mmCIF file of C-alpha atoms in Angstrom:
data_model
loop_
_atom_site.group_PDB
_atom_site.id
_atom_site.type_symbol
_atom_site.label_atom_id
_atom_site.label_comp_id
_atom_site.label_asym_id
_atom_site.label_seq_id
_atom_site.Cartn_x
_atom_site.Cartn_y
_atom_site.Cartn_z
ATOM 1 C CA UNK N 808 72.731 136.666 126.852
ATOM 2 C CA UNK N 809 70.112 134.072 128.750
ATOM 3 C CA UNK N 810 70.310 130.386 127.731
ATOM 4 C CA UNK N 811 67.783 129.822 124.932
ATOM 5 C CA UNK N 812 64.769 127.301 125.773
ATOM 6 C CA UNK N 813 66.288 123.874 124.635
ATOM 7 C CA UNK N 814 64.262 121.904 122.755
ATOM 8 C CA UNK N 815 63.847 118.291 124.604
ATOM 9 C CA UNK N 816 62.734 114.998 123.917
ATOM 10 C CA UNK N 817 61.671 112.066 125.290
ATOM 11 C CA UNK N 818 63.625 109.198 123.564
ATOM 12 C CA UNK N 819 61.014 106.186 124.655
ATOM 13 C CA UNK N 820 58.148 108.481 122.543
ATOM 14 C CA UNK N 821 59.793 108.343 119.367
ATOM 15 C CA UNK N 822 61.585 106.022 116.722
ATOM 16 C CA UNK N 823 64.873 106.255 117.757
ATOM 17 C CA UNK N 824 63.903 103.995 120.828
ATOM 18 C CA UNK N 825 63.077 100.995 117.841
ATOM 19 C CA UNK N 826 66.502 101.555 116.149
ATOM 20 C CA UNK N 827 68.064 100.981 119.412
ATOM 21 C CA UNK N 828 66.679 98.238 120.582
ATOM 22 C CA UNK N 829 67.850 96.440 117.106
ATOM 23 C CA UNK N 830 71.673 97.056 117.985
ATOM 24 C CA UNK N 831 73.394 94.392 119.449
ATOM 25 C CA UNK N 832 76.814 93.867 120.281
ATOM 26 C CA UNK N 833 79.617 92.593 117.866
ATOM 27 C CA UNK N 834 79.898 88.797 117.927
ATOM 28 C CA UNK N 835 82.264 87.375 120.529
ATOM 29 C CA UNK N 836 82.527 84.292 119.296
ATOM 30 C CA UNK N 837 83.091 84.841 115.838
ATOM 31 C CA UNK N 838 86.080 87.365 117.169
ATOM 32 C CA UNK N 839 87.043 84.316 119.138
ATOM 33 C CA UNK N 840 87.186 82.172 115.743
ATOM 34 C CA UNK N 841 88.503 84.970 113.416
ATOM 35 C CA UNK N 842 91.590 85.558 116.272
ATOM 36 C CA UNK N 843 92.110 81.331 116.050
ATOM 37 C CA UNK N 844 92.018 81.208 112.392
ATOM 38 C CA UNK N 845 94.496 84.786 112.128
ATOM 39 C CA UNK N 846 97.298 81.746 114.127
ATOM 40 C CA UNK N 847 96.533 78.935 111.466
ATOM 41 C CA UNK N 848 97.330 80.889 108.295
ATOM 42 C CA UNK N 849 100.512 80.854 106.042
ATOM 43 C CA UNK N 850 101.716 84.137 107.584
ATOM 44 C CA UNK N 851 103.860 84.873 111.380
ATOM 45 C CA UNK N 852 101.468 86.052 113.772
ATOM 46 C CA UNK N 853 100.283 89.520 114.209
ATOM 47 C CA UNK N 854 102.060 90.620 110.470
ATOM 48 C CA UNK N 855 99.379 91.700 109.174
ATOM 49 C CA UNK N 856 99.583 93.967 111.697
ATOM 50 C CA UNK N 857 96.258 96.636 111.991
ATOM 51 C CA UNK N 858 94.540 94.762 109.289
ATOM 52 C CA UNK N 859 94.362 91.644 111.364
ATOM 53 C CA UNK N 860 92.372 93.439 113.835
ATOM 54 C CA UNK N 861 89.996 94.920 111.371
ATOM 55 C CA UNK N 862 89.541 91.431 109.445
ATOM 56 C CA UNK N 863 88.427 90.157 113.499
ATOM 57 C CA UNK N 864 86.215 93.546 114.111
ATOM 58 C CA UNK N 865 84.680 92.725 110.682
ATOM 59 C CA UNK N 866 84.082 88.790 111.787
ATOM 60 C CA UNK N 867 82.339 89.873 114.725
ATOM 61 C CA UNK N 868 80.067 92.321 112.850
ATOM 62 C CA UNK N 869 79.198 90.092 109.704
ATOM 63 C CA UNK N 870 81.413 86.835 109.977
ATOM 64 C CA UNK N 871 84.376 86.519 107.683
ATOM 65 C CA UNK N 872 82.394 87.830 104.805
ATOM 66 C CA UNK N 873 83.824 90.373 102.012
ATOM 67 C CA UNK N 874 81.856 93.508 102.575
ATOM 68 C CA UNK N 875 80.188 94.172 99.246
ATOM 69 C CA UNK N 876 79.008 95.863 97.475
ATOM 70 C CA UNK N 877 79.601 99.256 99.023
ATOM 71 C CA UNK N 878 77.848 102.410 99.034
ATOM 72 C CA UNK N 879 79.184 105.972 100.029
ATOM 73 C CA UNK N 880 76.062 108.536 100.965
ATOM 74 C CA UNK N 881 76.621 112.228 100.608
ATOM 75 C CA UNK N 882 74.067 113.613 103.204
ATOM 76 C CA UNK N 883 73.769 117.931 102.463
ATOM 77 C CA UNK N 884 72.810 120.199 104.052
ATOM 78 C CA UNK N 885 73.016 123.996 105.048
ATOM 79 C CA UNK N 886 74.388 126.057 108.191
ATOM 80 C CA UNK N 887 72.518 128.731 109.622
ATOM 81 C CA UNK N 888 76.006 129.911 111.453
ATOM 82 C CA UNK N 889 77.250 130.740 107.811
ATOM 83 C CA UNK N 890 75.945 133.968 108.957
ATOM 84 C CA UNK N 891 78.858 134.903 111.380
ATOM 85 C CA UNK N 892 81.322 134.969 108.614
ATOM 86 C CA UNK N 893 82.876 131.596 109.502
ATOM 87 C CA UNK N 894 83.763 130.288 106.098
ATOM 88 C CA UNK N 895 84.778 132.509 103.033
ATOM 89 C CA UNK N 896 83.250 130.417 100.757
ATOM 90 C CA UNK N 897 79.479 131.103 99.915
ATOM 91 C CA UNK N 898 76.366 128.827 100.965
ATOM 92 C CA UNK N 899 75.311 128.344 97.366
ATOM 93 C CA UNK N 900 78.182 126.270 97.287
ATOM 94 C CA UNK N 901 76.332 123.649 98.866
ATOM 95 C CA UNK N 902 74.240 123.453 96.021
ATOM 96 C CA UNK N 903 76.044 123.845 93.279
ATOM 97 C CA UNK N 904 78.356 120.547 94.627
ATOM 98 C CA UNK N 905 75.411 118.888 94.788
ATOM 99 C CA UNK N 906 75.059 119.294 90.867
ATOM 100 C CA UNK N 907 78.566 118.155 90.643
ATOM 101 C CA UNK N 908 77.982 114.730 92.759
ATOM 102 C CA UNK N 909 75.046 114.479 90.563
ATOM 103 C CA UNK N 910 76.739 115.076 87.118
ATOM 104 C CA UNK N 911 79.803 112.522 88.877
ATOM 105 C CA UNK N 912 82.435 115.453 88.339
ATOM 106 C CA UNK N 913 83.301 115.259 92.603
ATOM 107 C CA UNK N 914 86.684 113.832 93.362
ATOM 108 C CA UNK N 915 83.949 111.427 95.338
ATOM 109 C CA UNK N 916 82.935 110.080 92.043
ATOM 110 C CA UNK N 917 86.253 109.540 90.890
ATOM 111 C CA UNK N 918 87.586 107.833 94.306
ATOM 112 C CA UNK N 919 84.282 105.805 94.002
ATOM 113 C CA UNK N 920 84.657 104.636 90.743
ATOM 114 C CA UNK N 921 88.325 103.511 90.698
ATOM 115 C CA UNK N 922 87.097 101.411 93.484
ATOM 116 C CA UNK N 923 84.258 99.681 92.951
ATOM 117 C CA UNK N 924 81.601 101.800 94.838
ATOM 118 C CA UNK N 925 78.400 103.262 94.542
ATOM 119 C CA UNK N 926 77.241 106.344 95.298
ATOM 120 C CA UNK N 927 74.302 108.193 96.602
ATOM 121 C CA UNK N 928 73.807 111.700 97.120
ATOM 122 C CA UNK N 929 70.553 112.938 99.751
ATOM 123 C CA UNK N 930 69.462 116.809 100.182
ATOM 124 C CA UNK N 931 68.478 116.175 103.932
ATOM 125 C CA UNK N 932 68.821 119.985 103.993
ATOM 126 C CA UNK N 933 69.972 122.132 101.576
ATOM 127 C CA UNK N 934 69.187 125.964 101.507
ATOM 128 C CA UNK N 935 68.879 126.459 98.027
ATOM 129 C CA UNK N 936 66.390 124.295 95.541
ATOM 130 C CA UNK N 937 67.987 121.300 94.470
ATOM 131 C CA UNK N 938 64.665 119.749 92.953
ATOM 132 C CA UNK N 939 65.719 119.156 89.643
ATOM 133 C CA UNK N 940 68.868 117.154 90.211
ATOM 134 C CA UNK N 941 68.887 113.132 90.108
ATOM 135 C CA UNK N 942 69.543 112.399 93.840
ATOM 136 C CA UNK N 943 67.442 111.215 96.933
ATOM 137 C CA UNK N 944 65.146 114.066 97.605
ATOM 138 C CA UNK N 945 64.537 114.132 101.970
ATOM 139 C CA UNK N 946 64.702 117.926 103.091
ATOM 140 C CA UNK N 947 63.754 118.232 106.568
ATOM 141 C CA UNK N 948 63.951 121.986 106.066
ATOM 142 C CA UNK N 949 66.487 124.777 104.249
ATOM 143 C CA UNK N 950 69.372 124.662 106.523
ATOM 144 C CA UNK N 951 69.314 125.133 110.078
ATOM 145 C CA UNK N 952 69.083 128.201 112.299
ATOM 146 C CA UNK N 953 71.940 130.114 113.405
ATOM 147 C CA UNK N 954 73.216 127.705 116.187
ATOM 148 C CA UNK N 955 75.407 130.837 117.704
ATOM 149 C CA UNK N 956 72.063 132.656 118.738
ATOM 150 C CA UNK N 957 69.508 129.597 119.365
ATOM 151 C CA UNK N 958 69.310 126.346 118.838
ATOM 152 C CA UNK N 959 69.658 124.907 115.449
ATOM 153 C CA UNK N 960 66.973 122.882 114.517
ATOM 154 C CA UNK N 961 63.611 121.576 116.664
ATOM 155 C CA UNK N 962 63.577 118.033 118.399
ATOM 156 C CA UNK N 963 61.021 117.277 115.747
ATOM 157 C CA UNK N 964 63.289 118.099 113.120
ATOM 158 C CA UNK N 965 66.460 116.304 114.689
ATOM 159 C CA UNK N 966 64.212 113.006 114.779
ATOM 160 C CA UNK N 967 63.073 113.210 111.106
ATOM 161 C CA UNK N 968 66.660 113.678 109.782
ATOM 162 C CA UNK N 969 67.837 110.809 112.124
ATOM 163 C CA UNK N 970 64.972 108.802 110.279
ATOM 164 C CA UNK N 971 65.960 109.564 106.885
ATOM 165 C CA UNK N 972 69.576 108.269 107.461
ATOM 166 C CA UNK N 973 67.940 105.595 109.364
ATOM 167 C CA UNK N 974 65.403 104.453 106.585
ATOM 168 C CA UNK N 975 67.799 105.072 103.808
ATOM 169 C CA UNK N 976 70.452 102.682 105.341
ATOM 170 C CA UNK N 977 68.009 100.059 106.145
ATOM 171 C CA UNK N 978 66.875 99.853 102.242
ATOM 172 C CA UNK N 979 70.423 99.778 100.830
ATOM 173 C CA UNK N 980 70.811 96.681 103.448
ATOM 174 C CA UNK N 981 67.785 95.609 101.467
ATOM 175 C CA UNK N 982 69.016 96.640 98.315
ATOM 176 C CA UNK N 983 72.094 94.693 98.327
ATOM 177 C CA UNK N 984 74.960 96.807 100.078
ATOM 178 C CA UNK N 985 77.209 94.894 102.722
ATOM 179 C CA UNK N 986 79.326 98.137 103.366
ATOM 180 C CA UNK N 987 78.352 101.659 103.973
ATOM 181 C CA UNK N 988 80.421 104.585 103.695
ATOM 182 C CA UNK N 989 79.405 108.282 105.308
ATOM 183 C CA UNK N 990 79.754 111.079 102.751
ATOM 184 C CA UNK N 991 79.004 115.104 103.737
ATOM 185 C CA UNK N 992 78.576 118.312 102.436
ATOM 186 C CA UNK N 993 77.775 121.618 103.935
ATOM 187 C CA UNK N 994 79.271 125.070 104.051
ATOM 188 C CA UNK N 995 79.950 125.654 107.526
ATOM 189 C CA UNK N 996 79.789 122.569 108.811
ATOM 190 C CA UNK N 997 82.875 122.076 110.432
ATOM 191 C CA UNK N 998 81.883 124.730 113.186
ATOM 192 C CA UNK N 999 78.897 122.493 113.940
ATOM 193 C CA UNK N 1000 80.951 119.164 113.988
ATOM 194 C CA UNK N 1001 83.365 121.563 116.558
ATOM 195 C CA UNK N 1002 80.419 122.348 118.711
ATOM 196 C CA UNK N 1003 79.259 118.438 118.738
ATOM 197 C CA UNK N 1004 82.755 116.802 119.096
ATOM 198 C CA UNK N 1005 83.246 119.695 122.065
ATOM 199 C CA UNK N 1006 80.031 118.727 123.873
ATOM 200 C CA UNK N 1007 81.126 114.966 124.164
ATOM 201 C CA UNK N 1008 84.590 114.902 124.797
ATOM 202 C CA UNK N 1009 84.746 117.429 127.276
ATOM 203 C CA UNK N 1010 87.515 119.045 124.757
ATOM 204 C CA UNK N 1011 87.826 123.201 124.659
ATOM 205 C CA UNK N 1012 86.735 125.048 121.066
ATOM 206 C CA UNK N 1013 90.344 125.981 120.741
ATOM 207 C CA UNK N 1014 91.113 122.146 120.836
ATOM 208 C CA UNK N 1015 88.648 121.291 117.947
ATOM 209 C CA UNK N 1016 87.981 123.649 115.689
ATOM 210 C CA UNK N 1017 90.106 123.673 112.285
ATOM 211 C CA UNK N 1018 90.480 125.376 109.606
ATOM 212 C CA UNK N 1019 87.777 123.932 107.668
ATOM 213 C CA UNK N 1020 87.854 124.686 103.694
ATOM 214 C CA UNK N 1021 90.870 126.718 104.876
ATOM 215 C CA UNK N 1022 90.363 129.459 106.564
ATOM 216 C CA UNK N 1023 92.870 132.764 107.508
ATOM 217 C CA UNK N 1024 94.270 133.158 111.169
ATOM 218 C CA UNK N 1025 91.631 135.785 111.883
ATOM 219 C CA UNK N 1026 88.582 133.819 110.682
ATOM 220 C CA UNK N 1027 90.098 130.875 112.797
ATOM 221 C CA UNK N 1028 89.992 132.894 115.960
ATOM 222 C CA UNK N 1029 86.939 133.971 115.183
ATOM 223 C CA UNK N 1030 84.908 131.064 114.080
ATOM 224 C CA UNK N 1031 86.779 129.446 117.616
ATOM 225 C CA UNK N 1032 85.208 132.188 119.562
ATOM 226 C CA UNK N 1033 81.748 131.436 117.775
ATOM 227 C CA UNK N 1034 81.425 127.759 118.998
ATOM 228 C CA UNK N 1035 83.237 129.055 122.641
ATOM 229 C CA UNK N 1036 80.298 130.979 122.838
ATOM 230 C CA UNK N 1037 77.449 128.312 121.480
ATOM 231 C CA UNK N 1038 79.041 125.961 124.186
ATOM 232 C CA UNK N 1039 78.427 128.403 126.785
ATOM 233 C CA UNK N 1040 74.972 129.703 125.375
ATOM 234 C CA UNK N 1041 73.394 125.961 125.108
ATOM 235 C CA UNK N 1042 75.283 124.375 127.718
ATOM 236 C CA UNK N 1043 74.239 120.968 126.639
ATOM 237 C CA UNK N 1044 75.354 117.676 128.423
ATOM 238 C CA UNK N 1045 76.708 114.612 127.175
ATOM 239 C CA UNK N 1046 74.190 112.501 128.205
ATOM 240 C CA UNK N 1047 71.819 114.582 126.410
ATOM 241 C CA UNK N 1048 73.275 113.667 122.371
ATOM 242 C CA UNK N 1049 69.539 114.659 121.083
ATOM 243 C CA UNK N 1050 69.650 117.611 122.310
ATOM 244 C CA UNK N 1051 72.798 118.281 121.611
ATOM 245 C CA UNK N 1052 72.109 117.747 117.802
ATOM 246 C CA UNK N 1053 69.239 119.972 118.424
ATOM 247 C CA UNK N 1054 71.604 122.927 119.778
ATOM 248 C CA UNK N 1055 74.209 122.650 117.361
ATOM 249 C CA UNK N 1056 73.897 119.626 114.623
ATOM 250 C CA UNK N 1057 73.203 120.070 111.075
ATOM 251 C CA UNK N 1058 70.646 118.082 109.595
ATOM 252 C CA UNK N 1059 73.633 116.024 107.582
ATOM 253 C CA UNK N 1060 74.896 115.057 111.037
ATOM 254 C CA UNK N 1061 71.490 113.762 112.384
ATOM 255 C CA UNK N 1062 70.924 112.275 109.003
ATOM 256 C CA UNK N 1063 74.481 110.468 109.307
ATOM 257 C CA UNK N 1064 73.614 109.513 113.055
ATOM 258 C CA UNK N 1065 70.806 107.786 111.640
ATOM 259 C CA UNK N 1066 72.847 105.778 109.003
ATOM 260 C CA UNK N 1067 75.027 104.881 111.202
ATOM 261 C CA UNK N 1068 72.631 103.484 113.518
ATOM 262 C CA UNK N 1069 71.097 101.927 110.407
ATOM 263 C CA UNK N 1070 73.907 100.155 109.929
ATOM 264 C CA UNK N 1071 74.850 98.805 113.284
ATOM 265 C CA UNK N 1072 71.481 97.616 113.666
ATOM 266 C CA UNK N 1073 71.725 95.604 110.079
ATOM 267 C CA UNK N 1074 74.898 94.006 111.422
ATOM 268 C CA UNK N 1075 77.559 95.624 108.894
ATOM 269 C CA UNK N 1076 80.210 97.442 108.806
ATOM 270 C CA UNK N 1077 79.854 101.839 108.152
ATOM 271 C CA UNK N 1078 83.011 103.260 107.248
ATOM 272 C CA UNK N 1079 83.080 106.913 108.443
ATOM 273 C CA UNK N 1080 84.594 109.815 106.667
ATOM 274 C CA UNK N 1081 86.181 112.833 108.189
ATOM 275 C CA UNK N 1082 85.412 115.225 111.154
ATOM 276 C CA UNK N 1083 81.620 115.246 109.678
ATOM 277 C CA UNK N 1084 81.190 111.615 110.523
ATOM 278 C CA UNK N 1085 83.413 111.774 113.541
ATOM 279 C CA UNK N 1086 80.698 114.165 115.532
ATOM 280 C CA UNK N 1087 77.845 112.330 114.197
ATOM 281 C CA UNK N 1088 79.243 108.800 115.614
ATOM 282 C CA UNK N 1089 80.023 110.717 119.126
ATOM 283 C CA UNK N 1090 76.375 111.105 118.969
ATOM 284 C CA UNK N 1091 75.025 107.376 117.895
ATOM 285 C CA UNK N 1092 78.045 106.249 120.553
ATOM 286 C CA UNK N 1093 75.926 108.802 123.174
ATOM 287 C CA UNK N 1094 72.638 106.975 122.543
ATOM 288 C CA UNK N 1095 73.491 103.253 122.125
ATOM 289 C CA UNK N 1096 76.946 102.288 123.345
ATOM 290 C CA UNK N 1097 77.719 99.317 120.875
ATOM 291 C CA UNK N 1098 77.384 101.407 117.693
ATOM 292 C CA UNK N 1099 80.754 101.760 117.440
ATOM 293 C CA UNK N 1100 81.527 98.027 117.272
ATOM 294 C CA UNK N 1101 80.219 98.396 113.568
ATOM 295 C CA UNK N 1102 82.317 101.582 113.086
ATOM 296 C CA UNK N 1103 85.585 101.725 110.761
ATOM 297 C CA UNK N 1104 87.686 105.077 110.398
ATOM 298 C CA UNK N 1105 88.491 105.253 107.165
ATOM 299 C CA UNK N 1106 91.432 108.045 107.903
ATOM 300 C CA UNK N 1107 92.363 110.851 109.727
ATOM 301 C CA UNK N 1108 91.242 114.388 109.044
ATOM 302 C CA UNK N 1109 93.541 117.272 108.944
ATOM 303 C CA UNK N 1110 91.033 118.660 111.268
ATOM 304 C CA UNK N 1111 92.000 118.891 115.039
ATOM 305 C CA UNK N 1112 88.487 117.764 115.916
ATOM 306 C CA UNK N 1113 88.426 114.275 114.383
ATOM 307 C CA UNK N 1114 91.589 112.924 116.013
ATOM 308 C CA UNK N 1115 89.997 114.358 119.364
ATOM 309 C CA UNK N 1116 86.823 112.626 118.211
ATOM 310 C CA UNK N 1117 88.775 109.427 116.980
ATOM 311 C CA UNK N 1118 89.783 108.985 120.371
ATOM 312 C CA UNK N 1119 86.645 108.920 122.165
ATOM 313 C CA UNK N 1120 85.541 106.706 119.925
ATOM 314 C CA UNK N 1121 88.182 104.197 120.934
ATOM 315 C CA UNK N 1122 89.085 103.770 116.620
ATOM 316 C CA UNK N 1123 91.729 103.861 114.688
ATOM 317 C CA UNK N 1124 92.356 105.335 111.023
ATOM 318 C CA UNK N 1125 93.279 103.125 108.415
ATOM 319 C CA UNK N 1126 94.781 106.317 106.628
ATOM 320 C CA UNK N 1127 96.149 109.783 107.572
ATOM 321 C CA UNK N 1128 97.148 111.714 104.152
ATOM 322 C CA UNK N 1129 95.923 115.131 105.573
ATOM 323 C CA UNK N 1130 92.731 115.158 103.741
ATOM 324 C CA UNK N 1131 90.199 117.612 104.714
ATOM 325 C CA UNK N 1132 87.883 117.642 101.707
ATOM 326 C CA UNK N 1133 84.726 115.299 103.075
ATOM 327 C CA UNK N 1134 82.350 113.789 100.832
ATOM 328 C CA UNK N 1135 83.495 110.654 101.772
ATOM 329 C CA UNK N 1136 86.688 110.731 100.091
ATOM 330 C CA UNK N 1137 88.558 109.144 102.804
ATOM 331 C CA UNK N 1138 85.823 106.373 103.792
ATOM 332 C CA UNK N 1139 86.264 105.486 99.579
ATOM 333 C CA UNK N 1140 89.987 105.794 100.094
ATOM 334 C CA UNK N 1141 89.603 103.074 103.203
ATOM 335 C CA UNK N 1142 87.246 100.971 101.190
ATOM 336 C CA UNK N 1143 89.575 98.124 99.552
ATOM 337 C CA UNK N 1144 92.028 97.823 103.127
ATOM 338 C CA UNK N 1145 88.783 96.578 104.519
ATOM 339 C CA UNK N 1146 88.583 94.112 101.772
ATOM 340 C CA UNK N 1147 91.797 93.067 101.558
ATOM 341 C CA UNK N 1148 91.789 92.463 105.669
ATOM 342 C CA UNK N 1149 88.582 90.285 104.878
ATOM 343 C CA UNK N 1150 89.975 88.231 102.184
ATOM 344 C CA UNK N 1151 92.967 87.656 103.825
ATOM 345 C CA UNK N 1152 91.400 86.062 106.768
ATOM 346 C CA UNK N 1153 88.629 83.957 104.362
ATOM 347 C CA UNK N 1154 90.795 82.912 101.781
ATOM 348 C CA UNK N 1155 94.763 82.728 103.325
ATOM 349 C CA UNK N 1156 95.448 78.771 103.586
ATOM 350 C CA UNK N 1157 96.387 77.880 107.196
ATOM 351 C CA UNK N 1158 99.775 75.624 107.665
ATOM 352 C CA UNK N 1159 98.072 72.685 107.609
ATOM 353 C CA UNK N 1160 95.943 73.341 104.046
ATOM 354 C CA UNK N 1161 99.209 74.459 102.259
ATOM 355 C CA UNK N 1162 101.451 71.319 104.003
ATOM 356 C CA UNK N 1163 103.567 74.127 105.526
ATOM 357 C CA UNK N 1164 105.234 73.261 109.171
ATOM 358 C CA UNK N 1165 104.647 76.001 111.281
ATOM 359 C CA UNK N 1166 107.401 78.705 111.335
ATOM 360 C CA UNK N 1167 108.303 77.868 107.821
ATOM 361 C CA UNK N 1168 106.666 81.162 106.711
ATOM 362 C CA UNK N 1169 109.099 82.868 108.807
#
């Protein structure tokens, strides 16, 4: 089969080249300051073990500042690869979720509401006609192509779903949030995260793809063999992560690039979900390095491809409880360790406030 014509772009012609230049580095100094203050407070050193590092990766992205209010976005969208038979489950699911999200019947709702956050919901991409449901309305088009026979979606396309994560994370800055949590949903999507994580790890298909919404043995070799054979059809380099959501992305994973981006450049923290999130922060890690200073992993998917992803993306979960139902369910799930990290570090007393000799605590 020849290699379809990729479509290409030139990153100084377009918007993304603004949202870059807007993304700086996590503070030093305030890492510095958090790590000094961690020594001073009514605790041994280092006992707060993991959450003493993510109270100092917080400092340097917002100072020692509770992140909130919080906000988990459920970007949707459609897979064109649904077509080779690599889910059982039908594309109108997509839909019909998003009614749930809408009506607040999700386990995301639920998750969100026991703690404390908000939630948004975005067709960036849906198949079906979701215009009548109460959510953010920013269809770039009705699912992508079939990413096994060409590529997915257009460089035009890529860069208006990358705005529309982009835009809506800069107004919930505006709006209020200090915290922003990646949601997903998508029938199929999994293959295209696959594909994605695949393309910047240098990892084989067999490594990571999983078994998505649970497939059989048989539709695991075969949906394995589908993104084997995208890889080798697009052929798409690492150093090209715009084209690469071109060849294989879904418009929720350009849409989550975006948000991600949107965050790092507004200087707080985004919480990412599962394997979903995973490939789209390979790809905002591919165009501007220090994006994943502002990056938390909220846990670790069942699926093979987000520990692979994890990885590269130098981060560690804060949970791993086998969940591999997206939405944003483990980003919500992470939500109040973040907190708890922050307050500890703004609101411990140090030896000297509490009239405690040092070692006493021990």
């Amino acid at each position: 089969m020849a290699v379809p014509e990729r479509p290409t772009t030139n990153l100084e012609e377009t918007a993304v080249e603004e949202i870059l230049t807007r993304i700086e580095p996590a503070d030093e100094a305030a890492m510095t300051a958090a790590t000094q203050r961690h020594q001073q407070l009514t605790k041994p050193a280092g006992s707060l073990g993991v959450l003493e590092d993510l109270s100092i990766r917080v400092a340097g992205m917002t100072g020692a500042v509770v992140p909130a209010p919080a906000v988990v976005t459920v970007f949707a969208a459609d897979h064109g690869v649904h077509a080779q038979g690599v889910s059982p489950w039908p594309q109108e699911v997509t839909a019909a979720m998003l009614a749930n999200f809408a009506a607040g019947g999700a386990a995301v709702n639920a998750f969100a509401k026991n703690n404390q956050v908000d939630v948004r919901v975005v067709d960036v991409g849906v198949a079906s006609d979701v215009d009548g449901l109460d959510i953010v309305h920013a269809k770039v088009r009705p699912g992508t192509r079939d990413l096994s026979v060409g590529p997915a979606l257009t460089a035009d396309e890529v860069l208006a779903a990358i705005e529309v994560g982009y835009e809506l994370a800069d107004k919930l800055v505006r709006d209020g949030y200090r915290c922003l949590l990646t949601g997903d949903m998508g029938i199929a999507n999994t293959t295209a995260s696959a594909a994605l994580i695949a393309t910047f790890t240098g990892a084989s298909a067999a490594d990571v793809t999983g078994r998505g919404t649970g497939i059989d043995d048989a539709t695991l070799a075969h949906k394995t063999a589908v993104v084997t054979a995208a890889l080798a059809l697009h052929g798409v380099p690492a150093t090209e992560p715009l084209d690469a959501l071109a060849a294989y992305g879904g418009l929720e994973h350009a849409a989550l690039t975006g948000y991600i981006l949107g965050a790092a450049a507004n200087k707080i923290p985004v919480i990412l979900d599962g394997v979903i999130a995973g490939a789209a922060a390979l790809v905002a890690q591919a165009l501007h390095a220090s994006t994943t200073d502002y990056c938390v992993a909220g846990h670790r998917s069942a699926e093979p491809g987000h520990a692979v992803a994890l990885k590269a993306l130098g981060l560690q979960p804060l949970v791993d409880l086998d969940l591999r139902l997206g939405e944003g369910t483990g980003a919500v799930l992470a939500y109040p360790i973040l907190t708890c990290a922050v307050r500890a570090l703004s609101e411990m007393a140090t030896f000297e406030s509490a009239g405690i000799a040092a070692g006493e605590s021990e």
